PDB file of C-alpha atoms and ligand atoms in Angstrom:
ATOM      1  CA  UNK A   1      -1.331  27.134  55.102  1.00  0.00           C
ATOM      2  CA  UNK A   2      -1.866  28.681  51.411  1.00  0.00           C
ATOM      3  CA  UNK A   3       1.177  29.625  48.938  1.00  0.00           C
ATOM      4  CA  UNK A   4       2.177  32.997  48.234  1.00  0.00           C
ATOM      5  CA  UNK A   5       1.011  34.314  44.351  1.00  0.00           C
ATOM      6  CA  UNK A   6       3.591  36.059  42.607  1.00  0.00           C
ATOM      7  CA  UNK A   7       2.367  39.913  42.513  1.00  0.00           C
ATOM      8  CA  UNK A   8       2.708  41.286  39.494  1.00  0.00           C
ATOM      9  CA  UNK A   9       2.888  45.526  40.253  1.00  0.00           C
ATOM     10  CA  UNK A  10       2.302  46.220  36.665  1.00  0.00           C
ATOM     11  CA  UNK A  11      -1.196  44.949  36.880  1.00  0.00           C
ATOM     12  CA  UNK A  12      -3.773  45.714  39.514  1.00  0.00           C
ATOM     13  CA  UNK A  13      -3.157  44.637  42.986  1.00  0.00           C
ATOM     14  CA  UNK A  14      -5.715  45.208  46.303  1.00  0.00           C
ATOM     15  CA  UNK A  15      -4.081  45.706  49.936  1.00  0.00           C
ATOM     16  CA  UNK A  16      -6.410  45.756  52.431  1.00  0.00           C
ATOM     17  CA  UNK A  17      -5.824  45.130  56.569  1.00  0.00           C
ATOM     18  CA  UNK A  18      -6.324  47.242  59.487  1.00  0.00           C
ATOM     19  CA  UNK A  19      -4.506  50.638  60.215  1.00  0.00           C
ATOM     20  CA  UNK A  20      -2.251  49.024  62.998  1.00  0.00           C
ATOM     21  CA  UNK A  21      -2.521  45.496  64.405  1.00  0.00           C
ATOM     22  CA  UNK A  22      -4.373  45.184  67.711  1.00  0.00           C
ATOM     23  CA  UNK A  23      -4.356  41.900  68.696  1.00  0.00           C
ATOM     24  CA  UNK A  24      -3.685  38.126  66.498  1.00  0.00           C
ATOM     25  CA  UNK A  25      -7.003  37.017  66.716  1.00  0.00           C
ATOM     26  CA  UNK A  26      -8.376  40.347  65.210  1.00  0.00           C
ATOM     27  CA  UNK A  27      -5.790  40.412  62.392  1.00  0.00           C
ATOM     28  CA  UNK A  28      -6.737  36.673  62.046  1.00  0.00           C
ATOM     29  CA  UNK A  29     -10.092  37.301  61.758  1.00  0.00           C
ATOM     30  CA  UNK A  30      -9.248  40.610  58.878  1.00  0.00           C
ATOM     31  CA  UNK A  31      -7.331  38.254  56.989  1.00  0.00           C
ATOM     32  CA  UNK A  32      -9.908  35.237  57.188  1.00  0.00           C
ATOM     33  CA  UNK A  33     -12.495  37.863  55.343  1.00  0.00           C
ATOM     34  CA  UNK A  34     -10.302  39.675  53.140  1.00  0.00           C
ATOM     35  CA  UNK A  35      -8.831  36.845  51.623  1.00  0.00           C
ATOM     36  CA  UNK A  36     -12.137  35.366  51.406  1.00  0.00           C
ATOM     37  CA  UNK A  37     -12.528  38.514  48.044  1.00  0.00           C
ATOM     38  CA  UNK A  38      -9.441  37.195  46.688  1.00  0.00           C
ATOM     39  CA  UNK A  39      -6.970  39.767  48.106  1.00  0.00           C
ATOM     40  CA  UNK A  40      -3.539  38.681  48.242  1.00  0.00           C
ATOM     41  CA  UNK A  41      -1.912  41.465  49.777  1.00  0.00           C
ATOM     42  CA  UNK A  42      -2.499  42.255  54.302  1.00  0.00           C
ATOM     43  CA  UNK A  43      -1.230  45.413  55.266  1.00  0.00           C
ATOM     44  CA  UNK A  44      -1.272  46.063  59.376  1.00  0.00           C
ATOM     45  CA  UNK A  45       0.747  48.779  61.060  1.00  0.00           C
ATOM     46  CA  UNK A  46       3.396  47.657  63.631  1.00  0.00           C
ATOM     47  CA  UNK A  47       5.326  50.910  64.399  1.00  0.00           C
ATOM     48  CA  UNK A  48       3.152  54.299  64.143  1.00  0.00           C
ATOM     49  CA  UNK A  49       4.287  57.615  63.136  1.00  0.00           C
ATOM     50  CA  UNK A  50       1.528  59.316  65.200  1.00  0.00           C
ATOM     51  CA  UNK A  51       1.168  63.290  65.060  1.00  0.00           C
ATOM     52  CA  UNK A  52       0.110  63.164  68.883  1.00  0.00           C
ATOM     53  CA  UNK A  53       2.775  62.102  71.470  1.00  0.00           C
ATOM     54  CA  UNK A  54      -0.512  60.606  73.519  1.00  0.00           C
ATOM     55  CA  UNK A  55      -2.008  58.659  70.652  1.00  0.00           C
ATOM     56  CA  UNK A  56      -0.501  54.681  70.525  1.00  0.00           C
ATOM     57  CA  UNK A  57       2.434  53.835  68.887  1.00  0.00           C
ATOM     58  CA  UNK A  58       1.610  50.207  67.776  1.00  0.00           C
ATOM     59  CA  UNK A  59       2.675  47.039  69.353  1.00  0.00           C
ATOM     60  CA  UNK A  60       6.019  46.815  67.435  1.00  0.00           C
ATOM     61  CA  UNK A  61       7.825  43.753  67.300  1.00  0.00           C
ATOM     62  CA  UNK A  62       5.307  41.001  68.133  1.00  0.00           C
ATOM     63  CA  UNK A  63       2.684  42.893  65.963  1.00  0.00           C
ATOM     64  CA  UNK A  64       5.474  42.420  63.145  1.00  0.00           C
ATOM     65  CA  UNK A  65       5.448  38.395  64.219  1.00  0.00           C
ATOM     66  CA  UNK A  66       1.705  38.430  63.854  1.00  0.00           C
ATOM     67  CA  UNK A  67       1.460  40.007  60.566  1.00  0.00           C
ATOM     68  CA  UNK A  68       3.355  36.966  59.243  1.00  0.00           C
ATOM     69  CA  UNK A  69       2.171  34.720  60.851  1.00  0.00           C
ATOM     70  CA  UNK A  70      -1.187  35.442  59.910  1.00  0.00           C
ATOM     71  CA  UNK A  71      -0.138  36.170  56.356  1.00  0.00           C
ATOM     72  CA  UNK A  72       1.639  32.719  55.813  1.00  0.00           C
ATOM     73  CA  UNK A  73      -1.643  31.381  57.482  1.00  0.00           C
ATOM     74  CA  UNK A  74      -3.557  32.628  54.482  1.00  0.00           C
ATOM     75  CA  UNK A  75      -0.779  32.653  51.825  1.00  0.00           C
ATOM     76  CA  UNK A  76      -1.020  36.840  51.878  1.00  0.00           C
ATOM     77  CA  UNK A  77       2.225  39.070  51.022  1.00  0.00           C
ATOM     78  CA  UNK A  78       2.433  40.827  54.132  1.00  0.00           C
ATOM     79  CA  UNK A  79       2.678  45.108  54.189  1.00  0.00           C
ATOM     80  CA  UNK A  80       3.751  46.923  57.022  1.00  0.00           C
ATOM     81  CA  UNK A  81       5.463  50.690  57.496  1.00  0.00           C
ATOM     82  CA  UNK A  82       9.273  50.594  58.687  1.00  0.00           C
ATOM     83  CA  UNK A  83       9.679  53.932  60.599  1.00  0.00           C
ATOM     84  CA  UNK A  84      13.632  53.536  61.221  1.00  0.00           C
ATOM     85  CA  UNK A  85      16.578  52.351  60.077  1.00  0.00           C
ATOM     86  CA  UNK A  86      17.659  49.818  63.228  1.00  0.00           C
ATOM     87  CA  UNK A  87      13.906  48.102  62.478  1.00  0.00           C
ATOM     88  CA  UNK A  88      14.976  47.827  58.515  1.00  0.00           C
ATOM     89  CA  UNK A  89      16.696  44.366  58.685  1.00  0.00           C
ATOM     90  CA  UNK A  90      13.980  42.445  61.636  1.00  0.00           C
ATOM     91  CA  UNK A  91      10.982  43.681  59.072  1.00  0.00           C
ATOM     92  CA  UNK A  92      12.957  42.474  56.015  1.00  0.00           C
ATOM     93  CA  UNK A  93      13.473  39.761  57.637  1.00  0.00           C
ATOM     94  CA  UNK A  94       9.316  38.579  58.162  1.00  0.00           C
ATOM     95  CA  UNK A  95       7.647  40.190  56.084  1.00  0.00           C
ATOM     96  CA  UNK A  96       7.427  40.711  52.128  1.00  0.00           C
ATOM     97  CA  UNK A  97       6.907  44.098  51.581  1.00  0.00           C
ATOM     98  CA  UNK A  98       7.736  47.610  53.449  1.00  0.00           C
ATOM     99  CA  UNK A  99       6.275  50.674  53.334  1.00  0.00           C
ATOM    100  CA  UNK A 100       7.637  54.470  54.022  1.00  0.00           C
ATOM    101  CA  UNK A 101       4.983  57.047  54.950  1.00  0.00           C
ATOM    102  CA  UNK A 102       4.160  59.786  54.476  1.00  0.00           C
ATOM    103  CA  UNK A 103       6.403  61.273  56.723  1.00  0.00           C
ATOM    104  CA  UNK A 104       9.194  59.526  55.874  1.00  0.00           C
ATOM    105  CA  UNK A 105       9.118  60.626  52.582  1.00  0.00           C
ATOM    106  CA  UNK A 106      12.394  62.707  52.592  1.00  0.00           C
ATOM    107  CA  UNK A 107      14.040  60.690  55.543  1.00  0.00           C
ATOM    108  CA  UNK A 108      17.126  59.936  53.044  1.00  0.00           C
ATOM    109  CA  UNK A 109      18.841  57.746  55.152  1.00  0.00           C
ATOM    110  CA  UNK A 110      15.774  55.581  55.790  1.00  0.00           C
ATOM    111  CA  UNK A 111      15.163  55.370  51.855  1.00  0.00           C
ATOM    112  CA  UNK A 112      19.302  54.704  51.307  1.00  0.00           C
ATOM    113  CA  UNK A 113      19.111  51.714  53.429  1.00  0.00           C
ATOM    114  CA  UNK A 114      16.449  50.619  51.857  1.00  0.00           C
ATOM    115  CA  UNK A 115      18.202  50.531  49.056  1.00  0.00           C
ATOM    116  CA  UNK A 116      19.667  47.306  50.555  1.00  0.00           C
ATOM    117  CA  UNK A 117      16.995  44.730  51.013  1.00  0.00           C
ATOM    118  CA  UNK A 118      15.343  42.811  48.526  1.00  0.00           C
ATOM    119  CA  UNK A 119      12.033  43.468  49.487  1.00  0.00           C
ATOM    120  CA  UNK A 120       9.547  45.704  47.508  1.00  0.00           C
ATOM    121  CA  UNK A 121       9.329  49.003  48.784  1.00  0.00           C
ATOM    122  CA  UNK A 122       5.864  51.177  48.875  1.00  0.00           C
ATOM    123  CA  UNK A 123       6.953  54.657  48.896  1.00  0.00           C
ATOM    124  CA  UNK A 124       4.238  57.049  49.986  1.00  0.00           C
ATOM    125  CA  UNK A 125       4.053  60.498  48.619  1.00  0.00           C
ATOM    126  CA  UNK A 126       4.948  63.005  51.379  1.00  0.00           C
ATOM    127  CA  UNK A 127       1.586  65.445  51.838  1.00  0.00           C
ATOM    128  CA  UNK A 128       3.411  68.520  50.765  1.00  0.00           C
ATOM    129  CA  UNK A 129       5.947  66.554  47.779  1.00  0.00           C
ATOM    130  CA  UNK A 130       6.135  67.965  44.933  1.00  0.00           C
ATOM    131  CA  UNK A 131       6.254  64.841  42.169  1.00  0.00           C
ATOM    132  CA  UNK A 132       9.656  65.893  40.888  1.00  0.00           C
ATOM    133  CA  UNK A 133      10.732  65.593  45.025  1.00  0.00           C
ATOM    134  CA  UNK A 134       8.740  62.096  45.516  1.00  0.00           C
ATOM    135  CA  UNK A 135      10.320  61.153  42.222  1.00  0.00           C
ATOM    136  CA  UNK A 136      13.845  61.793  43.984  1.00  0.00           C
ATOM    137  CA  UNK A 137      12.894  60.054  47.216  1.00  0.00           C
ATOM    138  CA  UNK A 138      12.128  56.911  45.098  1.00  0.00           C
ATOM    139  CA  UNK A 139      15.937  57.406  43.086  1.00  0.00           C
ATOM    140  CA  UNK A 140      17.046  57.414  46.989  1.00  0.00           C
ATOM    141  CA  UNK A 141      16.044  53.640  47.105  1.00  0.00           C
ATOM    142  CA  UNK A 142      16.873  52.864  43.598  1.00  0.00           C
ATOM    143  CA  UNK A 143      20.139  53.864  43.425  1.00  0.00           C
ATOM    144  CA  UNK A 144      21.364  52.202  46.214  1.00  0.00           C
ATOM    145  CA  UNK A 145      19.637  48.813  44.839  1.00  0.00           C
ATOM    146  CA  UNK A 146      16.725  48.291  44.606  1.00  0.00           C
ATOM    147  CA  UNK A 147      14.752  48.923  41.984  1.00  0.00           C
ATOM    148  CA  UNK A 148      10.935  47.186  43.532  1.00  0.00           C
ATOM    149  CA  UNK A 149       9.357  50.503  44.633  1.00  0.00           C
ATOM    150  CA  UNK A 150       5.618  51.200  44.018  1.00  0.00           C
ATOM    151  CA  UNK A 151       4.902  54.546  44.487  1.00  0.00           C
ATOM    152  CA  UNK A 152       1.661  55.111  46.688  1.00  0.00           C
ATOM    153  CA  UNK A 153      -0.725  58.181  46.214  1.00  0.00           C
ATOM    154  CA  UNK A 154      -2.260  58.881  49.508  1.00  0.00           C
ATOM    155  CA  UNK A 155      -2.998  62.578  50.029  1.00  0.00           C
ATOM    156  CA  UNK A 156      -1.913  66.189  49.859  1.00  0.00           C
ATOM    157  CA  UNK A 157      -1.951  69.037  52.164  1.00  0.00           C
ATOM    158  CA  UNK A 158      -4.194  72.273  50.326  1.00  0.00           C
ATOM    159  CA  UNK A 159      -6.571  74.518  51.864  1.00  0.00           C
ATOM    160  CA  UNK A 160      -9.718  72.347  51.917  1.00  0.00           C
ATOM    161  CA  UNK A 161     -10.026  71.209  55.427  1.00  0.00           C
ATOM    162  CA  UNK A 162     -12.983  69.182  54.808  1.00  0.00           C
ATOM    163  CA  UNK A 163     -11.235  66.181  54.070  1.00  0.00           C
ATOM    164  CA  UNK A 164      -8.407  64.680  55.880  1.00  0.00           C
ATOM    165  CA  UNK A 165      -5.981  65.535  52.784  1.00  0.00           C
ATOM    166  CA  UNK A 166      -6.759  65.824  49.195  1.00  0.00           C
ATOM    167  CA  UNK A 167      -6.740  63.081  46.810  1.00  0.00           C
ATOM    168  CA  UNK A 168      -4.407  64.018  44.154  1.00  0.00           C
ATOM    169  CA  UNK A 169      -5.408  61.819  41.047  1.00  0.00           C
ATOM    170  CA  UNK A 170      -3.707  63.752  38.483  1.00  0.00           C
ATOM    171  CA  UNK A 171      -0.730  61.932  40.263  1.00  0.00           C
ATOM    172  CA  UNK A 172      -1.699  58.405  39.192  1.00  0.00           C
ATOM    173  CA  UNK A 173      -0.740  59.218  35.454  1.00  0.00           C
ATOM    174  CA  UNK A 174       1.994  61.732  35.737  1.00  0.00           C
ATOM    175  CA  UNK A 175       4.010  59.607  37.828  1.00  0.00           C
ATOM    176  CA  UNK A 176       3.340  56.278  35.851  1.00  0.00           C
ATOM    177  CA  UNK A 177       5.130  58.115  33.121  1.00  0.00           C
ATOM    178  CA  UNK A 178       7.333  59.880  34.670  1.00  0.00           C
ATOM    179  CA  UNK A 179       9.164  57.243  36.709  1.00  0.00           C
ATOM    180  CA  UNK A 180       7.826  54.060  34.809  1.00  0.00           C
ATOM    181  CA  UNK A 181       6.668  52.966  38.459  1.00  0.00           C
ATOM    182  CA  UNK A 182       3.707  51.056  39.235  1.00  0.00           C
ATOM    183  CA  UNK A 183       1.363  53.714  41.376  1.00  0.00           C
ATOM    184  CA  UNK A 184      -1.124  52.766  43.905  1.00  0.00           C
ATOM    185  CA  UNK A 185      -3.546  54.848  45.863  1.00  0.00           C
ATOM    186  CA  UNK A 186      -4.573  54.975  49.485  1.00  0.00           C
ATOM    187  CA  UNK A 187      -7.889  56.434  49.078  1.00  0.00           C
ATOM    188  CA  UNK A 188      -8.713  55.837  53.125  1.00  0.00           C
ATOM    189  CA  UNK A 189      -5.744  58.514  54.426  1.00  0.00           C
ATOM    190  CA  UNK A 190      -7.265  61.097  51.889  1.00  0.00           C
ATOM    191  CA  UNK A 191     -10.338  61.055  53.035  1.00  0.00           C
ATOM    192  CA  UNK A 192     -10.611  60.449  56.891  1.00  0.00           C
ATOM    193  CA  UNK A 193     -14.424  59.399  56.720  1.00  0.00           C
ATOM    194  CA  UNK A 194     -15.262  55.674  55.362  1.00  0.00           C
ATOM    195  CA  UNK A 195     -17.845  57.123  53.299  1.00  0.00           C
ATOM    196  CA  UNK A 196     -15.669  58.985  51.146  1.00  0.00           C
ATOM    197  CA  UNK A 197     -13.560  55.919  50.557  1.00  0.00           C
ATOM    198  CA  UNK A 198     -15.749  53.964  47.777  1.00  0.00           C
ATOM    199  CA  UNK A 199     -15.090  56.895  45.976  1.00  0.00           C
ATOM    200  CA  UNK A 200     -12.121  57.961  46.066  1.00  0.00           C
ATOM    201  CA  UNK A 201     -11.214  54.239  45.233  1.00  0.00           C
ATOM    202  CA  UNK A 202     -13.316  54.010  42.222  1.00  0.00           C
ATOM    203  CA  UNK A 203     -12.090  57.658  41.200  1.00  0.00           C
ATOM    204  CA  UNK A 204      -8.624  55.599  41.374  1.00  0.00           C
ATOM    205  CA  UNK A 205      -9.063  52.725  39.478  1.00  0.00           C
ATOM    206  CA  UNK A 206     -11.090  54.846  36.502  1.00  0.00           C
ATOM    207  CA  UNK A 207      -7.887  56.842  36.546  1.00  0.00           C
ATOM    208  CA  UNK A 208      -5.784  53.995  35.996  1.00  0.00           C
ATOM    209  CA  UNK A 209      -4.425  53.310  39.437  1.00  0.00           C
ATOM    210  CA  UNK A 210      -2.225  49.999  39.532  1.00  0.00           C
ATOM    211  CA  UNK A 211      -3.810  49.145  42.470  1.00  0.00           C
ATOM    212  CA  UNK A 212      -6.067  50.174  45.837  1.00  0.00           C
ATOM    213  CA  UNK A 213      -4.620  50.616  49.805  1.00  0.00           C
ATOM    214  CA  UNK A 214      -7.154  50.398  51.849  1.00  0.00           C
ATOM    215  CA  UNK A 215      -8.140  50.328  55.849  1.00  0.00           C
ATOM    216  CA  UNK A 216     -10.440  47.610  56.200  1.00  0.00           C
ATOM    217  CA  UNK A 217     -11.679  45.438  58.786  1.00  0.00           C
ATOM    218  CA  UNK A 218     -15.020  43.445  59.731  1.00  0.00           C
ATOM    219  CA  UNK A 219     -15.734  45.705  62.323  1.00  0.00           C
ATOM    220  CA  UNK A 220     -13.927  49.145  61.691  1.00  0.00           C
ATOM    221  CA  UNK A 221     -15.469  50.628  64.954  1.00  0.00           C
ATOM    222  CA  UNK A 222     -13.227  48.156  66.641  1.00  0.00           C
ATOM    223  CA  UNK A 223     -10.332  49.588  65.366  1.00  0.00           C
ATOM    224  CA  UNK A 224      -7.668  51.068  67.973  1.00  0.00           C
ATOM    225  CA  UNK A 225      -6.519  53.555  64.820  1.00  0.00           C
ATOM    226  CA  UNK A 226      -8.267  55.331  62.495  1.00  0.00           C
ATOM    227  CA  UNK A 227     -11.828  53.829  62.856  1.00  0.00           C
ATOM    228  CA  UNK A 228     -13.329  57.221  61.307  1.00  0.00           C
ATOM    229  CA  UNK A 229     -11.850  55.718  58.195  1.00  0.00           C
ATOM    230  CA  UNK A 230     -11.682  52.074  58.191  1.00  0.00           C
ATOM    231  CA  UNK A 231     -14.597  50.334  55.767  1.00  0.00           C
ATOM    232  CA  UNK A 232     -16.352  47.171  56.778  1.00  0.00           C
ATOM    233  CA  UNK A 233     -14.901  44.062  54.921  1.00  0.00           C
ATOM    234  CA  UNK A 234     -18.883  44.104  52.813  1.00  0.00           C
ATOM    235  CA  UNK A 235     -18.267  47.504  51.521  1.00  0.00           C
ATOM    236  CA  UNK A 236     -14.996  46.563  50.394  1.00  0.00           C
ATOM    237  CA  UNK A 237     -16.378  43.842  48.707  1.00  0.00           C
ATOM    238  CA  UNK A 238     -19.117  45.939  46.835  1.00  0.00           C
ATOM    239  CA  UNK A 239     -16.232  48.527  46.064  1.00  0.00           C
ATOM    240  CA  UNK A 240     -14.224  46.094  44.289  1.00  0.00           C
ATOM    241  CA  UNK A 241     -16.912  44.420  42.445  1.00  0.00           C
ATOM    242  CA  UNK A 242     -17.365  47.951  40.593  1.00  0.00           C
ATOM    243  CA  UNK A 243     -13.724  48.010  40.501  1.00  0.00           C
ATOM    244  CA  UNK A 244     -13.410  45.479  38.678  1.00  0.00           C
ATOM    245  CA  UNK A 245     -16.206  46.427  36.254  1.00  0.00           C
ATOM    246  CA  UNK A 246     -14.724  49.813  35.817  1.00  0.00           C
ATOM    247  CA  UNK A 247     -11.119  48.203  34.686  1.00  0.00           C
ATOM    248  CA  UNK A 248     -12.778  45.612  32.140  1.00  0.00           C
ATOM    249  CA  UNK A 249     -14.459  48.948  30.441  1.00  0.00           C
ATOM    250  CA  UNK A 250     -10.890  50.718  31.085  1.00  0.00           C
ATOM    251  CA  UNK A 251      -8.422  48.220  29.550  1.00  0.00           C
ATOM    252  CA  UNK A 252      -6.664  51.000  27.426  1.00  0.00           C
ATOM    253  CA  UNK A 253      -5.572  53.179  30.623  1.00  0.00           C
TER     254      UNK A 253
HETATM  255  C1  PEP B   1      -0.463  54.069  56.860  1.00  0.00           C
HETATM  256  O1  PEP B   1      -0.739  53.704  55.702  1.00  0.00           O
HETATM  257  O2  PEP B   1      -0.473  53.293  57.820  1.00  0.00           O
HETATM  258  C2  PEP B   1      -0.160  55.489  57.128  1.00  0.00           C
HETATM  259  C3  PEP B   1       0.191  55.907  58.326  1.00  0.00           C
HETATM  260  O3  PEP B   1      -0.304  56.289  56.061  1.00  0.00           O
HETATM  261  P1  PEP B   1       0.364  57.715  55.742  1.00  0.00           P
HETATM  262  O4  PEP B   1       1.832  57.575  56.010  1.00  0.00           O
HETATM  263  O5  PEP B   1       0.021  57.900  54.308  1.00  0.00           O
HETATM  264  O6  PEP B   1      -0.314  58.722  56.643  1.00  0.00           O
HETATM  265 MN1   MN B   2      -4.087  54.658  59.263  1.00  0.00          MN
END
């Protein structure tokens, strides 16, 4: 069993992990290889928002009980999306950090009570937000206490349907000043295909991003969610590499 790092959301931080957790062995086996490139951060969805009623929902609970165990295993800060409020204390409870969707965004009473833990709180831009409105949504939380939120980049609606949503990296900047917020970016939700992903990321980091969400897992065809998506645990190694060369050039961002 490893010990949790301090994260410091001011500097650059890398959460990788599957979509939604399947089974313990395959999170296991994530977390074995993504730790392995010196991530400290395993993100794994236990409760889906999913746009089709047909489409699984995640396992819930025990999913939530194998995220941590799998992150104390490794010594990971575990990630996972709270969809409601009666969920809120159980997730506080075992894991480090939650997450609101994108869907979520504007679910007030979700972000109020969140307010009231004192875990960190990744706050996803809503597709169609506005800043000023996802800068509102993240006063929801920090009014009523808590003042860890990391805002998270992940997509907006427009008229290009190429893409899954567009990669808004204007955002990175504006909101760093704006709210004095660390921002992170989910490059994998933007673009729906793995093979946008690299560079979206990179796009990311050169544009001062505070840190990469990404769906990654040794075998992304394997995944029950979002396979179309999810990069191999090699790519994500390559991706960061450059990553890391493109910060050491950027140290003034
Ligand atoms: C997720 O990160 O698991 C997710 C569902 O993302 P989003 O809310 O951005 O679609
Ligand atoms: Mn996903």
């Amino acid at each position: 069993m490893e010990k949790k790092e301090k994260i410091n959301w001011q500097g650059f931080n890398v959460i990788a992990g599957p979509c939604t957790i399947d089974t313990y062995d395959s999170l296991y086996e994530t977390a074995s290889e993504v730790s392995r490139l010196g991530i400290k951060l395993l993100r794994g969805g236990a409760y889906k928002m999913r746009t089709s009623v047909h489409s699984f929902r995640g396992l819930g609970d025990i999913a939530v009980q194998y995220l941590a165990a799998v992150g104390k295993e490794f010594g990971m800060h575990t990630v996972s999306e709270v969809i409601e409020i009666e969920n809120i204390d159980y997730m506080a409870q075992h894991l480090d950090i939650l997450m609101v969707g994108t869907r979520n965004m504007q679910n007030y009473p979700l972000l109020e009570r969140l307010g009231k833990v004192p875990n960190p709180v990744i706050l996803k831009r809503g597709f169609a937000a506005t800043y000023d409105e996802w800068l509102s949504a993240a006063e929801h939380i920090i009014e009523n206490g808590n003042p860890y939120v990391i805002l998270c980049e992940r997509g907006i609606r427009t008229f290009e349907p190429e893409t899954r949503f567009t990669l808004d990296v204007s955002a990175i900047k504006v909101m760093q000043i704006k709210s004095g917020l660390p921002v992170i970016v989910d490059p994998s939700h933007a673009a729906g295909n793995r093979g946008l992903v690299p560079s979206l990321a990179l796009a990311a980091v050169a544009a001062g991003a505070n840190g990469l969400m990404i769906e990654s897992m040794p075998q992304p065809s394997k995944s029950i969610c979002d396979a179309a998506q999810t990069i191999d645990t090699i790519v994500l190694g390559q991706l960061l590499n450059t990553a890391f060369e493109i910060r050491k050039i950027n140290k003034d961002l």
